[in-house]
Amino acid sequence: MKAALTTVLLAGAALAASATAQAPQAAPAAKPVDRNLLHVQVILDSLGFGPGLLDGRGGQSLTAALKGFQEAKGLPKTGKPDAATLAALYPYRAKRPTARFMLTREALAGPYINPLPKDYGEQAKLPTLGYATPMEKLAEMFHTSPETLIALNSPSTRLKVGNTIVVPNALPASRNYDAKLPDHWRQTLNMLNVDANQPVADHIVVDKSDKVLRVLDKNDKLIAQFSATMGSEHDPLPLGTWKIYGADYNPKFHYNPALFWDAKKGDEKELLPPGPNGPVGVVWLDLSKEHYGIHGTPHPELIGRTESHGCIRLTNWDVARLAQMVKPGTKAVFQA
């Protein structure tokens, strides 16, 4: 499908994104954004403690991010933006909660797949599993939701090249990505506003009880943390110690119904095209445990709130960031 650059209203674009999503989503709402809470989220996000959607609202992902930040700073792990935590966040206050972003042709460019068929056989025929609408793409670019973009602007705001909108300040400090990385992957990192400068992981720990993926240095110090979806009753998280073999950027997805307990009768093996709305999102980090990996998702709003087929699922922007922290051979510990 050709890139859609026609002018649309913010509210209409959000409704379209919600209606074409593969999972139920709330209708766009104009509930005001708590800028103080958004400021906390934005700072945590920039420091590598992913709070989930940057939406100015509380929830389990923000609580987990605060606990991770508190641990890294040697503070009591309350999971709340208490006085001690706000004091520790204060040095980063220059990172403002919102930014103004001028819509460019590149930012609004597709291709868009709307609607995206649910059947894997039909998906396999497509050139890409791209976003449904420009609004969905913009929300992912700024680590937020369509509803938050409406609340920060107006339902009548027009998505048009040259217009300026208010967004959560997910803008990175550096876009100087490693020149050795594939061009298409550097473009994805840029689109997702992933900072080029990331800490180096010695090992990672996937914690089922806290629903987080923790990144640690060689001294076992927590340096980053992301909310994650992991396992289910049918496909439990494979506890133990594994290794990350490598990264597949903007991967195709090999669908094998024999590996899915909920596969439909008659399903056949399919090779799905790459795209942010594919089953594994923008990155697949292959694990030494056969058929298991750490990957992205087409539904960032559901991270930590649903089940997976045993793999570890992060938002696309968080898994893209993690991919910059790890390397082949990085130890991965999965614990209950």
Tab-separated table of C-alpha atoms in Angstrom:
chain	number	residue	atom	x	y	z
A	1	MET	CA	0.000	0.000	0.000
A	2	LYS	CA	1.243	3.483	-0.763
A	3	ALA	CA	2.148	5.872	2.033
A	4	ALA	CA	-0.895	7.783	3.224
A	5	LEU	CA	-0.054	11.474	3.583
A	6	THR	CA	-3.534	12.921	3.419
A	7	THR	CA	-4.653	15.266	6.178
A	8	VAL	CA	-6.637	13.557	8.940
A	9	LEU	CA	-7.932	14.680	12.309
A	10	LEU	CA	-6.170	13.361	15.391
A	11	ALA	CA	-9.355	11.885	16.840
A	12	GLY	CA	-10.314	10.204	13.581
A	13	ALA	CA	-6.867	8.671	13.222
A	14	ALA	CA	-6.982	7.339	16.774
A	15	LEU	CA	-10.421	5.826	16.229
A	16	ALA	CA	-9.164	4.138	13.074
A	17	ALA	CA	-6.149	2.744	14.907
A	18	SER	CA	-8.362	1.418	17.698
A	19	ALA	CA	-10.893	-0.113	15.330
A	20	THR	CA	-8.280	-1.947	13.266
A	21	ALA	CA	-6.194	-3.256	16.164
A	22	GLN	CA	-5.992	-7.009	16.679
A	23	ALA	CA	-6.849	-6.709	20.371
A	24	PRO	CA	-9.555	-4.650	22.100
A	25	GLN	CA	-8.532	-1.086	22.875
A	26	ALA	CA	-10.311	1.717	24.641
A	27	ALA	CA	-11.869	4.424	22.523
A	28	PRO	CA	-9.947	7.710	22.427
A	29	ALA	CA	-10.539	9.760	25.540
A	30	ALA	CA	-9.798	13.368	26.433
A	31	LYS	CA	-8.841	12.623	30.035
A	32	PRO	CA	-6.214	15.204	31.052
A	33	VAL	CA	-2.622	14.033	31.328
A	34	ASP	CA	-0.970	14.404	34.735
A	35	ARG	CA	2.151	16.285	33.622
A	36	ASN	CA	3.967	15.680	36.891
A	37	LEU	CA	3.505	11.925	36.543
A	38	LEU	CA	4.370	12.137	32.842
A	39	HIS	CA	7.582	13.944	33.793
A	40	VAL	CA	8.523	11.046	36.097
A	41	GLN	CA	7.758	8.544	33.317
A	42	VAL	CA	9.764	10.460	30.717
A	43	ILE	CA	12.833	10.663	32.956
A	44	LEU	CA	12.615	6.973	33.885
A	45	ASP	CA	12.221	6.048	30.216
A	46	SER	CA	15.295	8.085	29.259
A	47	LEU	CA	17.327	6.399	32.021
A	48	GLY	CA	16.438	2.887	30.845
A	49	PHE	CA	13.782	2.034	33.439
A	50	GLY	CA	10.848	1.502	31.124
A	51	PRO	CA	7.563	2.664	32.706
A	52	GLY	CA	5.385	1.298	29.912
A	53	LEU	CA	3.337	3.835	27.975
A	54	LEU	CA	4.255	7.480	28.558
A	55	ASP	CA	0.712	8.529	29.400
A	56	GLY	CA	0.795	10.428	32.700
A	57	ARG	CA	-1.045	7.635	34.500
A	58	GLY	CA	-0.033	5.180	37.180
A	59	GLY	CA	-0.078	1.404	36.907
A	60	GLN	CA	1.962	-1.736	37.397
A	61	SER	CA	4.586	-0.820	34.765
A	62	LEU	CA	5.302	2.548	36.392
A	63	THR	CA	5.430	0.917	39.835
A	64	ALA	CA	7.943	-1.642	38.562
A	65	ALA	CA	10.032	1.073	36.887
A	66	LEU	CA	10.133	3.111	40.084
A	67	LYS	CA	11.243	0.055	42.078
A	68	GLY	CA	14.001	-0.575	39.556
A	69	PHE	CA	15.197	3.031	39.697
A	70	GLN	CA	15.041	2.995	43.488
A	71	GLU	CA	17.125	-0.171	43.614
A	72	ALA	CA	19.709	1.329	41.261
A	73	LYS	CA	19.931	4.424	43.488
A	74	GLY	CA	20.026	2.513	46.786
A	75	LEU	CA	16.626	3.807	47.894
A	76	PRO	CA	13.777	1.964	49.650
A	77	LYS	CA	11.816	0.082	46.984
A	78	THR	CA	8.394	1.634	47.540
A	79	GLY	CA	7.332	1.736	43.895
A	80	LYS	CA	6.024	5.257	44.538
A	81	PRO	CA	7.282	8.707	43.511
A	82	ASP	CA	7.984	9.540	47.153
A	83	ALA	CA	10.134	12.411	48.412
A	84	ALA	CA	13.413	10.471	48.298
A	85	THR	CA	12.709	9.242	44.774
A	86	LEU	CA	11.723	12.684	43.501
A	87	ALA	CA	14.957	14.030	44.966
A	88	ALA	CA	16.903	11.355	43.056
A	89	LEU	CA	15.043	12.254	39.864
A	90	TYR	CA	15.600	15.995	40.355
A	91	PRO	CA	19.055	16.127	38.682
A	92	TYR	CA	17.384	14.930	35.454
A	93	ARG	CA	14.630	17.570	35.488
A	94	ALA	CA	15.987	19.258	32.341
A	95	LYS	CA	14.373	16.410	30.439
A	96	ARG	CA	10.947	18.046	30.109
A	97	PRO	CA	7.745	15.955	30.062
A	98	THR	CA	6.653	17.032	26.581
A	99	ALA	CA	8.183	18.291	23.363
A	100	ARG	CA	6.857	19.926	20.228
A	101	PHE	CA	7.290	17.815	17.107
A	102	MET	CA	6.813	19.051	13.562
A	103	LEU	CA	5.184	16.410	11.409
A	104	THR	CA	7.421	15.457	8.511
A	105	ARG	CA	6.746	13.460	5.396
A	106	GLU	CA	8.965	10.707	6.810
A	107	ALA	CA	7.080	10.610	10.134
A	108	LEU	CA	3.711	10.228	8.397
A	109	ALA	CA	4.903	7.808	5.726
A	110	GLY	CA	3.623	4.252	5.546
A	111	PRO	CA	3.099	1.782	4.102
A	112	TYR	CA	-0.027	1.236	6.197
A	113	ILE	CA	-1.914	-2.049	6.329
A	114	ASN	CA	-5.517	-1.348	7.228
A	115	PRO	CA	-7.107	-3.611	8.150
A	116	LEU	CA	-4.447	-6.160	9.018
A	117	PRO	CA	-5.906	-9.650	8.476
A	118	LYS	CA	-5.842	-11.939	11.507
A	119	ASP	CA	-5.246	-15.068	9.462
A	120	TYR	CA	-1.531	-15.912	9.157
A	121	GLY	CA	-2.070	-17.278	5.669
A	122	GLU	CA	-3.409	-13.911	4.545
A	123	GLN	CA	-0.665	-12.027	6.409
A	124	ALA	CA	1.946	-14.097	4.576
A	125	LYS	CA	0.744	-12.605	1.273
A	126	LEU	CA	1.456	-9.028	2.405
A	127	PRO	CA	4.685	-7.100	1.690
A	128	THR	CA	4.939	-5.953	5.311
A	129	LEU	CA	3.069	-6.074	8.618
A	130	GLY	CA	3.100	-2.317	9.073
A	131	TYR	CA	1.137	0.092	11.201
A	132	ALA	CA	-2.564	0.536	10.522
A	133	THR	CA	-2.555	4.350	10.578
A	134	PRO	CA	-0.221	7.331	10.956
A	135	MET	CA	-1.636	7.795	14.464
A	136	GLU	CA	-0.582	4.319	15.540
A	137	LYS	CA	2.905	4.972	14.181
A	138	LEU	CA	3.197	8.347	15.954
A	139	ALA	CA	2.089	6.812	19.250
A	140	GLU	CA	4.787	4.137	19.001
A	141	MET	CA	7.412	6.685	17.955
A	142	PHE	CA	6.835	8.578	21.204
A	143	HIS	CA	6.294	5.546	23.451
A	144	THR	CA	2.671	6.425	24.157
A	145	SER	CA	-0.929	5.793	23.116
A	146	PRO	CA	-3.237	7.502	20.611
A	147	GLU	CA	-5.436	8.576	23.534
A	148	THR	CA	-2.518	10.396	25.157
A	149	LEU	CA	-1.673	12.223	21.933
A	150	ILE	CA	-5.261	13.451	21.758
A	151	ALA	CA	-5.149	14.580	25.389
A	152	LEU	CA	-1.905	16.496	24.797
A	153	ASN	CA	-3.321	18.159	21.708
A	154	SER	CA	-6.925	18.318	20.531
A	155	PRO	CA	-9.297	15.960	18.729
A	156	SER	CA	-9.359	18.527	15.930
A	157	THR	CA	-5.562	18.650	15.528
A	158	ARG	CA	-4.643	17.789	11.949
A	159	LEU	CA	-1.984	15.266	11.044
A	160	LYS	CA	-0.444	17.142	8.153
A	161	VAL	CA	3.132	17.651	6.989
A	162	GLY	CA	4.387	20.909	8.521
A	163	ASN	CA	1.957	20.952	11.449
A	164	THR	CA	3.360	20.756	14.984
A	165	ILE	CA	1.981	18.511	17.714
A	166	VAL	CA	2.787	18.044	21.415
A	167	VAL	CA	4.249	14.628	22.267
A	168	PRO	CA	5.730	12.889	25.325
A	169	ASN	CA	9.419	13.771	25.309
A	170	ALA	CA	10.833	10.434	24.195
A	171	LEU	CA	13.370	12.192	21.964
A	172	PRO	CA	16.849	10.658	22.353
A	173	ALA	CA	20.026	12.519	23.247
A	174	SER	CA	21.946	10.837	20.407
A	175	ARG	CA	21.092	9.252	17.068
A	176	ASN	CA	24.698	8.388	16.253
A	177	TYR	CA	24.004	4.692	15.704
A	178	ASP	CA	26.789	2.221	15.021
A	179	ALA	CA	27.594	2.406	11.306
A	180	LYS	CA	28.108	-1.373	11.300
A	181	LEU	CA	24.405	-1.908	11.931
A	182	PRO	CA	22.198	-2.560	8.871
A	183	ASP	CA	20.675	0.563	7.339
A	184	HIS	CA	17.122	-0.701	7.852
A	185	TRP	CA	17.790	-1.296	11.549
A	186	ARG	CA	19.297	2.151	12.083
A	187	GLN	CA	16.174	3.577	10.448
A	188	THR	CA	14.006	1.592	12.880
A	189	LEU	CA	16.035	2.787	15.877
A	190	ASN	CA	15.650	6.352	14.650
A	191	MET	CA	11.905	5.963	14.091
A	192	LEU	CA	11.417	4.499	17.577
A	193	ASN	CA	13.497	7.286	19.157
A	194	VAL	CA	15.952	4.824	20.709
A	195	ASP	CA	19.046	6.552	22.064
A	196	ALA	CA	22.302	5.505	20.415
A	197	ASN	CA	24.074	5.442	23.788
A	198	GLN	CA	23.091	2.420	25.885
A	199	PRO	CA	24.779	0.687	28.845
A	200	VAL	CA	26.536	-2.623	28.242
A	201	ALA	CA	24.863	-5.680	29.776
A	202	ASP	CA	26.908	-8.367	31.474
A	203	HIS	CA	23.794	-10.491	31.956
A	204	ILE	CA	20.031	-10.210	32.104
A	205	VAL	CA	17.493	-11.658	34.536
A	206	VAL	CA	13.891	-12.345	33.560
A	207	ASP	CA	11.854	-12.275	36.773
A	208	LYS	CA	8.464	-13.959	36.499
A	209	SER	CA	7.189	-12.748	39.885
A	210	ASP	CA	7.863	-9.082	39.116
A	211	LYS	CA	7.049	-9.339	35.379
A	212	VAL	CA	10.251	-7.520	34.458
A	213	LEU	CA	13.435	-8.062	32.486
A	214	ARG	CA	16.431	-6.742	34.429
A	215	VAL	CA	19.739	-5.724	32.849
A	216	LEU	CA	22.821	-5.964	35.090
A	217	ASP	CA	26.500	-5.092	34.783
A	218	LYS	CA	29.493	-7.259	35.729
A	219	ASN	CA	29.149	-6.131	39.370
A	220	ASP	CA	25.530	-7.324	39.439
A	221	LYS	CA	24.306	-3.726	39.566
A	222	LEU	CA	20.946	-2.989	37.961
A	223	ILE	CA	21.471	-0.673	34.980
A	224	ALA	CA	18.147	-1.011	33.118
A	225	GLN	CA	14.776	-2.678	33.510
A	226	PHE	CA	11.746	-3.265	31.301
A	227	SER	CA	8.232	-4.568	31.930
A	228	ALA	CA	7.697	-7.868	30.140
A	229	THR	CA	5.123	-10.493	29.255
A	230	MET	CA	6.430	-14.019	29.817
A	231	GLY	CA	4.936	-17.482	29.541
A	232	SER	CA	1.498	-18.898	30.262
A	233	GLU	CA	-0.135	-21.981	31.735
A	234	HIS	CA	0.288	-23.787	28.414
A	235	ASP	CA	3.791	-22.453	27.689
A	236	PRO	CA	5.486	-21.638	31.005
A	237	LEU	CA	8.631	-19.546	31.189
A	238	PRO	CA	11.577	-21.968	30.815
A	239	LEU	CA	13.346	-21.415	34.118
A	240	GLY	CA	17.104	-21.760	34.096
A	241	THR	CA	20.216	-20.167	32.649
A	242	TRP	CA	20.456	-19.604	28.903
A	243	LYS	CA	22.433	-17.500	26.451
A	244	ILE	CA	21.471	-14.943	23.849
A	245	TYR	CA	22.737	-16.256	20.523
A	246	GLY	CA	22.167	-13.110	18.476
A	247	ALA	CA	19.682	-10.560	17.130
A	248	ASP	CA	17.468	-10.666	14.047
A	249	TYR	CA	16.494	-7.077	13.235
A	250	ASN	CA	13.095	-6.434	11.616
A	251	PRO	CA	12.644	-10.211	11.418
A	252	LYS	CA	10.388	-12.349	9.321
A	253	PHE	CA	8.328	-14.772	11.426
A	254	HIS	CA	8.226	-18.505	10.817
A	255	TYR	CA	4.782	-19.615	11.940
A	256	ASN	CA	4.667	-23.318	12.768
A	257	PRO	CA	1.236	-24.391	14.068
A	258	ALA	CA	2.799	-27.464	15.702
A	259	LEU	CA	4.456	-25.133	18.238
A	260	PHE	CA	1.245	-23.294	19.184
A	261	TRP	CA	-1.283	-25.003	21.432
A	262	ASP	CA	-3.989	-22.580	20.253
A	263	ALA	CA	-3.319	-23.007	16.521
A	264	LYS	CA	-6.454	-23.377	14.444
A	265	LYS	CA	-7.213	-26.687	12.777
A	266	GLY	CA	-6.002	-26.574	9.216
A	267	ASP	CA	-3.318	-23.966	9.835
A	268	GLU	CA	-0.199	-24.459	7.749
A	269	LYS	CA	3.371	-23.295	8.152
A	270	GLU	CA	3.742	-19.703	6.993
A	271	LEU	CA	6.566	-17.215	6.547
A	272	LEU	CA	5.247	-13.818	7.622
A	273	PRO	CA	6.856	-10.607	6.361
A	274	PRO	CA	8.638	-8.232	8.743
A	275	GLY	CA	6.951	-5.238	10.303
A	276	PRO	CA	6.259	-3.592	13.675
A	277	ASN	CA	2.802	-5.168	13.791
A	278	GLY	CA	4.128	-8.669	13.212
A	279	PRO	CA	3.877	-11.282	15.984
A	280	VAL	CA	7.448	-10.601	17.184
A	281	GLY	CA	7.645	-6.880	16.453
A	282	VAL	CA	10.918	-5.283	15.382
A	283	VAL	CA	13.527	-7.608	16.987
A	284	TRP	CA	14.018	-11.285	17.749
A	285	LEU	CA	16.784	-12.049	20.267
A	286	ASP	CA	17.454	-15.736	19.796
A	287	LEU	CA	18.029	-17.861	22.906
A	288	SER	CA	19.936	-21.091	23.457
A	289	LYS	CA	16.598	-22.618	24.476
A	290	GLU	CA	15.204	-23.907	21.167
A	291	HIS	CA	12.164	-22.035	19.822
A	292	TYR	CA	12.439	-19.351	22.519
A	293	GLY	CA	13.395	-15.706	22.175
A	294	ILE	CA	12.995	-12.167	23.467
A	295	HIS	CA	11.031	-10.020	21.059
A	296	GLY	CA	8.739	-7.063	20.443
A	297	THR	CA	4.978	-6.799	20.113
A	298	PRO	CA	2.239	-5.156	18.047
A	299	HIS	CA	0.394	-4.352	21.305
A	300	PRO	CA	2.549	-2.291	23.697
A	301	GLU	CA	-0.459	-1.496	25.880
A	302	LEU	CA	-0.775	-5.189	26.824
A	303	ILE	CA	2.776	-5.807	28.045
A	304	GLY	CA	2.701	-7.437	31.476
A	305	ARG	CA	-1.059	-7.857	31.265
A	306	THR	CA	-1.442	-10.881	28.977
A	307	GLU	CA	0.243	-14.240	28.399
A	308	SER	CA	2.735	-15.392	25.778
A	309	HIS	CA	3.687	-18.678	24.155
A	310	GLY	CA	6.627	-18.966	26.534
A	311	CYS	CA	8.786	-16.266	24.969
A	312	ILE	CA	9.602	-12.913	26.570
A	313	ARG	CA	7.789	-9.977	25.011
A	314	LEU	CA	8.658	-6.267	25.394
A	315	THR	CA	7.415	-3.103	23.739
A	316	ASN	CA	9.105	-2.497	20.406
A	317	TRP	CA	11.025	0.487	21.752
A	318	ASP	CA	12.232	-1.409	24.822
A	319	VAL	CA	13.352	-4.517	22.936
A	320	ALA	CA	15.115	-2.290	20.395
A	321	ARG	CA	16.961	-0.649	23.273
A	322	LEU	CA	17.774	-4.026	24.845
A	323	ALA	CA	19.179	-5.234	21.520
A	324	GLN	CA	21.749	-2.434	21.766
A	325	MET	CA	22.791	-3.569	25.269
A	326	VAL	CA	23.403	-7.274	24.693
A	327	LYS	CA	25.627	-9.302	22.380
A	328	PRO	CA	25.973	-12.947	21.351
A	329	GLY	CA	26.877	-14.947	24.455
A	330	THR	CA	25.161	-12.653	26.982
A	331	LYS	CA	23.836	-14.787	29.854
A	332	ALA	CA	20.069	-14.832	30.402
A	333	VAL	CA	18.732	-16.119	33.729
A	334	PHE	CA	15.005	-16.954	33.910
A	335	GLN	CA	13.662	-17.181	37.455
A	336	ALA	CA	10.332	-17.500	39.191
